[in-house]
Short mmCIF file of C-alpha atoms and ligand atoms in Angstrom, two decimals:
data_model
loop_
_atom_site.label_atom_id
_atom_site.label_comp_id
_atom_site.label_asym_id
_atom_site.label_seq_id
_atom_site.Cartn_x
_atom_site.Cartn_y
_atom_site.Cartn_z
CA MET A 1 -190.15 -5.84 -92.13
CA ARG A 2 -187.72 -8.68 -92.51
CA ILE A 3 -185.40 -9.63 -89.64
CA LEU A 4 -182.16 -11.59 -89.75
CA VAL A 5 -182.20 -13.75 -86.66
CA ILE A 6 -179.00 -15.12 -85.55
CA SER A 7 -177.25 -16.55 -82.41
CA ASP A 8 -174.14 -17.90 -80.95
CA ILE A 9 -171.52 -16.26 -83.33
CA HIS A 10 -168.83 -17.08 -80.87
CA ALA A 11 -166.24 -15.03 -82.34
CA ASN A 12 -166.24 -16.97 -85.84
CA TYR A 13 -165.99 -13.94 -88.15
CA THR A 14 -165.59 -16.14 -91.22
CA ALA A 15 -168.87 -17.98 -90.37
CA PHE A 16 -170.55 -14.53 -89.54
CA ASP A 17 -169.39 -12.84 -92.66
CA THR A 18 -170.38 -16.00 -94.86
CA VAL A 19 -173.94 -15.65 -93.45
CA LEU A 20 -174.27 -11.85 -93.95
CA GLY A 21 -173.18 -12.50 -97.55
CA HIS A 22 -175.62 -15.46 -98.12
CA CYS A 23 -178.65 -13.28 -97.05
CA GLN A 24 -177.50 -10.14 -98.29
CA GLY A 25 -180.51 -7.74 -99.29
CA GLU A 26 -182.96 -10.06 -97.57
CA TRP A 27 -183.57 -8.25 -94.25
CA GLU A 28 -183.88 -4.93 -92.76
CA PHE A 29 -182.79 -5.34 -89.21
CA VAL A 30 -180.83 -8.02 -87.04
CA TRP A 31 -181.88 -9.77 -83.91
CA CYS A 32 -178.81 -11.31 -82.28
CA LEU A 33 -179.50 -13.65 -79.44
CA GLY A 34 -176.19 -13.58 -77.64
CA ASP A 35 -172.95 -15.26 -77.25
CA VAL A 36 -171.30 -13.07 -79.80
CA VAL A 37 -167.81 -13.92 -78.46
CA GLY A 38 -166.39 -16.96 -76.54
CA TYR A 39 -164.62 -20.15 -78.14
CA GLY A 40 -163.56 -18.61 -81.54
CA PRO A 41 -160.55 -16.50 -82.59
CA ASP A 42 -162.41 -13.33 -83.77
CA PRO A 43 -163.97 -11.62 -80.82
CA ASN A 44 -163.20 -7.79 -81.75
CA GLU A 45 -163.97 -8.52 -85.49
CA CYS A 46 -167.35 -9.99 -84.53
CA VAL A 47 -168.29 -7.08 -82.40
CA ASP A 48 -166.92 -4.51 -84.83
CA ARG A 49 -169.07 -5.97 -87.76
CA LEU A 50 -172.24 -6.47 -85.45
CA LYS A 51 -172.10 -2.82 -84.46
CA THR A 52 -172.08 -1.57 -88.08
CA LEU A 53 -175.54 -3.31 -88.75
CA PRO A 54 -178.86 -2.10 -87.68
CA GLN A 55 -179.44 -4.38 -84.71
CA LEU A 56 -180.68 -5.45 -81.44
CA CYS A 57 -178.33 -7.83 -79.51
CA LEU A 58 -178.99 -9.64 -76.34
CA ALA A 59 -176.26 -11.03 -73.90
CA GLY A 60 -175.36 -14.69 -73.54
CA ASN A 61 -173.35 -16.59 -70.84
CA HIS A 62 -170.02 -16.38 -72.94
CA ASP A 63 -170.40 -12.57 -73.20
CA TRP A 64 -170.87 -12.34 -69.49
CA ALA A 65 -167.81 -14.77 -69.03
CA ALA A 66 -165.78 -12.23 -71.10
CA LEU A 67 -166.89 -9.42 -68.79
CA ASP A 68 -165.98 -11.46 -65.57
CA ARG A 69 -169.82 -11.23 -64.51
CA LEU A 70 -169.85 -14.81 -63.93
CA ASP A 71 -167.69 -17.43 -62.26
CA VAL A 72 -165.82 -19.20 -65.16
CA ARG A 73 -165.06 -22.16 -62.72
CA THR A 74 -168.62 -23.33 -63.81
CA PHE A 75 -167.24 -23.78 -67.37
CA ASN A 76 -165.44 -26.81 -68.52
CA PRO A 77 -161.53 -26.22 -68.75
CA ASP A 78 -161.62 -25.55 -72.56
CA ALA A 79 -164.28 -23.20 -72.33
CA ARG A 80 -162.66 -21.41 -69.55
CA ARG A 81 -159.40 -20.99 -71.26
CA ALA A 82 -161.10 -19.39 -74.34
CA ALA A 83 -163.20 -17.32 -71.97
CA GLU A 84 -159.94 -15.89 -70.44
CA TRP A 85 -158.16 -15.39 -73.75
CA THR A 86 -161.49 -13.46 -74.96
CA ARG A 87 -161.42 -11.28 -71.91
CA GLU A 88 -157.77 -10.32 -72.52
CA THR A 89 -158.36 -9.82 -76.27
CA LEU A 90 -161.35 -7.50 -76.34
CA THR A 91 -160.69 -3.94 -76.78
CA GLU A 92 -162.11 -1.47 -74.12
CA GLU A 93 -164.70 -0.29 -76.51
CA ASN A 94 -166.04 -3.74 -77.37
CA THR A 95 -166.13 -4.64 -73.74
CA ARG A 96 -168.21 -1.66 -73.01
CA PHE A 97 -170.63 -2.80 -75.94
CA LEU A 98 -171.04 -6.23 -74.32
CA GLU A 99 -171.54 -4.64 -70.98
CA ALA A 100 -174.64 -2.69 -72.32
CA LEU A 101 -176.38 -5.79 -73.78
CA PRO A 102 -179.98 -6.57 -72.21
CA VAL A 103 -180.80 -9.94 -71.16
CA THR A 104 -184.33 -10.09 -72.39
CA PHE A 105 -186.26 -7.94 -74.87
CA VAL A 106 -189.91 -8.02 -75.88
CA ILE A 107 -190.80 -6.52 -79.23
CA GLY A 108 -194.34 -6.85 -80.70
CA ASP A 109 -195.35 -10.44 -80.79
CA TYR A 110 -191.80 -11.66 -80.05
CA THR A 111 -189.89 -12.22 -76.70
CA LEU A 112 -186.07 -12.65 -77.19
CA VAL A 113 -183.70 -14.34 -74.80
CA HIS A 114 -180.40 -16.00 -75.23
CA ALA A 115 -181.11 -19.18 -73.10
CA SER A 116 -184.68 -19.57 -71.88
CA PRO A 117 -187.43 -17.19 -70.86
CA ARG A 118 -187.29 -18.28 -67.15
CA GLU A 119 -183.56 -18.52 -67.05
CA PRO A 120 -182.20 -16.04 -69.86
CA ILE A 121 -178.62 -16.66 -69.42
CA TRP A 122 -178.32 -20.41 -68.25
CA GLU A 123 -180.91 -22.83 -68.92
CA TYR A 124 -180.70 -25.13 -72.05
CA ILE A 125 -183.94 -25.99 -73.79
CA LEU A 126 -182.91 -29.24 -75.28
CA GLU A 127 -186.20 -31.24 -75.00
CA PRO A 128 -190.04 -30.64 -75.16
CA MET A 129 -190.40 -31.04 -71.53
CA VAL A 130 -188.13 -28.07 -70.72
CA ALA A 131 -189.74 -26.02 -73.48
CA ALA A 132 -193.23 -26.67 -72.01
CA LEU A 133 -192.12 -25.44 -68.64
CA ASN A 134 -191.04 -22.26 -70.09
CA PHE A 135 -194.04 -21.28 -72.09
CA PRO A 136 -195.76 -19.78 -68.85
CA HIS A 137 -192.56 -17.59 -68.46
CA PHE A 138 -193.35 -15.32 -71.46
CA GLU A 139 -196.34 -13.47 -72.69
CA THR A 140 -196.05 -12.92 -76.38
CA PRO A 141 -197.00 -15.55 -78.93
CA TYR A 142 -193.58 -16.29 -79.94
CA CYS A 143 -190.04 -16.54 -78.30
CA PHE A 144 -186.75 -16.69 -79.98
CA VAL A 145 -183.91 -18.43 -78.10
CA GLY A 146 -180.30 -19.56 -78.87
CA HIS A 147 -177.73 -21.15 -76.44
CA THR A 148 -178.09 -24.90 -77.33
CA HIS A 149 -176.61 -24.39 -80.78
CA GLN A 150 -179.38 -26.60 -82.34
CA PRO A 151 -182.02 -25.11 -84.63
CA VAL A 152 -185.57 -26.20 -83.52
CA ILE A 153 -189.20 -25.09 -83.17
CA TYR A 154 -191.21 -26.05 -80.12
CA LYS A 155 -194.87 -25.83 -80.05
CA MET A 156 -197.17 -25.67 -77.09
CA GLN A 157 -199.92 -28.15 -76.94
CA GLU A 158 -202.50 -26.44 -74.94
CA SER A 159 -204.65 -29.56 -74.29
CA GLU A 160 -201.89 -31.49 -72.62
CA GLY A 161 -199.82 -28.75 -71.21
CA ASN A 162 -197.00 -30.20 -73.11
CA ALA A 163 -194.78 -29.22 -75.99
CA ALA A 164 -193.91 -30.80 -79.26
CA SER A 165 -190.56 -30.18 -81.19
CA GLU A 166 -190.22 -29.91 -84.83
CA SER A 167 -186.88 -30.19 -86.72
CA PRO A 168 -186.32 -27.20 -89.16
CA HIS A 169 -187.17 -27.47 -92.92
CA TYR A 170 -184.26 -25.50 -94.42
CA ASP A 171 -185.14 -22.92 -96.95
CA GLU A 172 -188.89 -23.40 -96.58
CA PRO A 173 -191.03 -20.71 -95.38
CA TYR A 174 -192.76 -21.61 -92.13
CA ALA A 175 -195.99 -20.01 -91.31
CA LEU A 176 -196.18 -19.06 -87.47
CA ASN A 177 -200.09 -19.20 -87.42
CA GLY A 178 -200.47 -17.55 -84.08
CA GLU A 179 -199.75 -20.78 -82.15
CA ARG A 180 -197.40 -20.35 -79.14
CA GLN A 181 -193.83 -21.30 -80.21
CA ILE A 182 -190.20 -21.21 -78.99
CA ILE A 183 -187.95 -20.91 -82.04
CA ASN A 184 -184.07 -21.34 -82.10
CA PRO A 185 -182.31 -20.30 -85.28
CA GLY A 186 -179.22 -22.35 -84.39
CA SER A 187 -175.66 -21.08 -84.12
CA ILE A 188 -173.62 -19.25 -86.63
CA GLY A 189 -170.19 -19.94 -85.23
CA GLN A 190 -170.25 -23.35 -83.41
CA PRO A 191 -173.31 -25.62 -84.71
CA ARG A 192 -173.86 -28.54 -82.46
CA ASP A 193 -176.30 -30.64 -84.30
CA GLN A 194 -173.80 -32.58 -86.37
CA ASN A 195 -174.07 -30.25 -89.26
CA PRO A 196 -171.02 -27.92 -89.41
CA ASP A 197 -172.57 -25.38 -91.60
CA ALA A 198 -173.57 -22.01 -90.02
CA ALA A 199 -177.14 -21.61 -89.16
CA TYR A 200 -179.57 -18.63 -89.17
CA GLY A 201 -183.00 -17.55 -89.91
CA ILE A 202 -185.04 -15.00 -91.65
CA LEU A 203 -188.26 -13.81 -89.98
CA ASP A 204 -190.93 -11.99 -92.28
CA ILE A 205 -192.78 -10.03 -89.62
CA SER A 206 -195.37 -8.69 -91.83
CA ASN A 207 -196.30 -11.99 -93.22
CA GLY A 208 -195.75 -14.09 -90.02
CA VAL A 209 -193.23 -16.48 -91.81
CA PHE A 210 -189.94 -17.85 -90.47
CA GLU A 211 -187.23 -19.60 -92.63
CA HIS A 212 -184.38 -21.63 -91.09
CA ARG A 213 -181.11 -21.52 -93.41
CA ARG A 214 -177.64 -23.11 -93.37
CA VAL A 215 -174.66 -22.22 -95.26
CA PRO A 216 -171.09 -23.90 -95.43
CA TYR A 217 -168.21 -21.53 -94.73
CA ASP A 218 -164.33 -21.89 -94.78
CA ILE A 219 -163.77 -23.73 -91.42
CA ARG A 220 -160.17 -24.41 -92.01
CA SER A 221 -159.27 -20.65 -92.00
CA VAL A 222 -160.88 -20.30 -88.60
CA GLN A 223 -159.23 -23.45 -87.35
CA ARG A 224 -155.64 -21.91 -88.52
CA ARG A 225 -156.38 -18.79 -86.60
CA MET A 226 -157.39 -20.80 -83.38
CA TYR A 227 -154.20 -22.71 -83.73
CA ASP A 228 -152.18 -19.52 -84.14
CA TYR A 229 -153.68 -18.04 -80.88
CA ASN A 230 -153.16 -21.61 -79.04
CA LEU A 231 -156.91 -21.95 -78.30
CA PRO A 232 -157.77 -25.48 -77.08
CA GLU A 233 -157.53 -28.28 -79.50
CA ARG A 234 -161.01 -29.67 -78.79
CA LEU A 235 -162.67 -26.36 -79.60
CA ILE A 236 -160.91 -26.35 -83.01
CA THR A 237 -161.72 -29.84 -84.10
CA ARG A 238 -165.43 -29.74 -82.76
CA LEU A 239 -165.97 -27.08 -85.55
CA GLU A 240 -165.72 -29.44 -88.67
CA HIS A 241 -167.80 -32.06 -86.82
CA GLY A 242 -170.75 -29.52 -86.03
CA LEU A 243 -170.48 -30.96 -82.27
ZN1 LIG B 1 -173.22 -20.28 -77.02
#
């Protein structure tokens, strides 16, 4: 069984469609780690496409913002404006789809969350120390997270109670080896690791192998739609810088 592992589509249909084309025929099921909407111009198109796939999807903080489940005053003004636009734009049916998303899911050797095992909606795992604090909060060998929009692998170091981070080696199969790990596939629709290409991963469960991938997409066409909908300038320009 091969899984397409994706996160943080952020209403960027062009990036989502490009990723699905890039790995066509390479997977049987999709794990989506949340933030399907927010920031980007295509919330309904992204939810509609996701619904056609065999998938399991989790809730992210931007999905909750679009549902009015959290106080958007905690967002910066640009993110807040995009969240309000998203809420008004989502169809009734797609709002109901987002409402039904779980916050965590455990399947076999894998725990899935949007942000972190101990704070599934909110916490950013941006450094090994924070990763180390999260290992006691899940029981499976492996945990997939999104939220930071930065692809990475954190490994638990049992002897020191610490964790080490490893940058992804794109297009190279990475053996999971049974060591406890927290893996972030990166973001499809708004990468923030100074690489504007859409990020995703392919997990081969039978062989215990994960592969990080990147693929360029037509950023300009997404930016044009964002201008058309009057979305905040900073959200438009950041796409081309991967920030
Ligand atoms: Zn996000």
